Short mmCIF file of C-alpha atoms in Angstrom, two decimals:
data_model
loop_
_atom_site.label_atom_id
_atom_site.label_comp_id
_atom_site.label_asym_id
_atom_site.label_seq_id
_atom_site.Cartn_x
_atom_site.Cartn_y
_atom_site.Cartn_z
CA TRP A 1 -31.85 -5.85 -6.01
CA PRO A 2 -32.06 -2.44 -7.63
CA GLY A 3 -28.83 -1.57 -9.37
CA ALA A 4 -26.93 -4.72 -8.48
CA ARG A 5 -27.29 -8.44 -8.77
CA PRO A 6 -27.39 -10.49 -5.60
CA PRO A 7 -23.93 -11.72 -4.74
CA LYS A 8 -23.14 -15.24 -5.89
CA LYS A 9 -22.31 -16.05 -2.30
CA ALA A 10 -25.49 -14.60 -0.79
CA LYS A 11 -25.49 -17.26 1.92
CA VAL A 12 -21.99 -16.19 2.96
CA ALA A 13 -23.03 -12.52 2.99
CA ARG A 14 -26.12 -13.33 5.09
CA SER A 15 -24.04 -15.41 7.49
CA THR A 16 -21.46 -12.63 7.81
CA ALA A 17 -24.23 -10.10 8.45
CA ARG A 18 -25.75 -12.33 11.14
CA ASP A 19 -22.38 -12.65 12.85
CA LEU A 20 -21.78 -8.90 12.72
CA TYR A 21 -25.23 -8.17 14.12
CA SER A 22 -24.62 -10.61 16.99
CA GLN A 23 -21.25 -9.02 17.76
CA ARG A 24 -22.83 -5.56 17.88
CA ASN A 25 -25.68 -6.66 20.18
CA GLY A 26 -27.95 -4.37 18.20
CA THR A 27 -26.00 -1.24 19.18
CA PHE A 28 -25.11 1.12 16.35
CA SER A 29 -23.70 4.61 15.98
CA GLN A 30 -26.01 7.33 14.68
CA LYS A 31 -24.50 7.07 11.18
CA GLU A 32 -24.97 3.30 11.16
CA LEU A 33 -28.51 3.70 12.45
CA ASP A 34 -29.26 6.16 9.65
CA PHE A 35 -27.92 3.68 7.09
CA PHE A 36 -29.44 0.44 8.36
CA ASP A 37 -32.76 1.58 9.89
CA LEU A 38 -35.02 0.97 6.90
CA ASP A 39 -38.35 1.57 8.64
CA PHE A 40 -37.16 4.63 10.60
CA ASP A 41 -38.31 3.28 13.95
CA GLY A 42 -35.09 4.28 15.70
CA ARG A 43 -33.65 0.78 15.98
CA VAL A 44 -32.08 -1.72 13.60
CA ALA A 45 -33.81 -5.09 13.55
CA GLU A 46 -31.72 -8.11 12.63
CA GLU A 47 -33.54 -8.65 9.33
CA GLU A 48 -33.13 -4.96 8.42
CA PHE A 49 -29.41 -5.23 9.05
CA ILE A 50 -29.00 -8.47 7.12
CA SER A 51 -31.04 -7.27 4.15
CA THR A 52 -29.18 -3.97 3.90
CA PHE A 53 -25.79 -5.61 4.42
CA VAL A 54 -26.37 -8.15 1.63
CA GLN A 55 -27.53 -5.42 -0.76
CA TRP A 56 -24.53 -3.28 0.17
CA ALA A 57 -22.20 -6.25 -0.45
CA ALA A 58 -23.78 -6.80 -3.89
CA THR A 59 -23.31 -3.14 -4.76
CA GLU A 60 -19.69 -3.16 -3.63
CA HIS A 61 -19.07 -6.30 -5.69
CA ALA A 62 -20.60 -4.65 -8.78
CA VAL A 63 -18.50 -1.52 -8.30
CA GLN A 64 -15.31 -3.56 -8.05
CA LYS A 65 -16.13 -5.27 -11.35
CA GLU A 66 -16.63 -1.96 -13.21
CA LYS A 67 -13.99 -1.01 -15.71
CA GLN A 68 -12.44 2.42 -15.67
CA VAL A 69 -13.77 4.63 -18.44
CA ARG A 70 -11.05 5.93 -20.69
CA LEU A 71 -11.69 9.39 -21.97
CA PRO A 72 -10.27 10.58 -25.29
CA ARG A 73 -7.05 12.50 -24.99
CA ALA A 74 -7.64 16.21 -25.40
CA ASP A 75 -5.70 18.00 -28.15
CA MET A 76 -4.38 21.19 -26.58
CA SER A 77 -2.28 22.37 -29.54
CA TRP A 78 -3.01 25.58 -31.41
CA SER A 79 -2.02 24.20 -34.81
CA GLU A 80 -4.48 23.22 -37.51
CA PRO A 81 -5.28 19.51 -37.99
CA ASP A 82 -3.29 19.37 -41.28
CA GLU A 83 -0.20 20.77 -39.57
CA ARG A 84 -0.41 18.17 -36.80
CA ALA A 85 -0.65 15.35 -39.33
CA ARG A 86 2.48 16.53 -41.17
CA SER A 87 4.49 17.03 -37.99
CA SER A 88 3.61 13.54 -36.78
CA GLU A 89 4.88 12.11 -40.07
CA GLY A 90 8.25 13.80 -39.57
CA GLU A 91 7.63 16.70 -41.95
CA LEU A 92 7.89 20.25 -40.66
#
């Protein structure tokens, strides 16, 4: 699981992947084939699909848990730091 922990509900993810694979009957678009075909043999085996799907689900779960980074607010004024301190205290 490089970069992400396995999902807590790995069994659910595997089951969902199995269902999706069955619904697709092993037919995938070229983009999907590029994503899921791990051994580059031109077809997506069921285990390839399940493995990749579960890892993708874990990554998506990790991304959703990330907190937004707050950057410091840029000071775009031309005044000197001492002048800004006085003006914020109500002195001009």
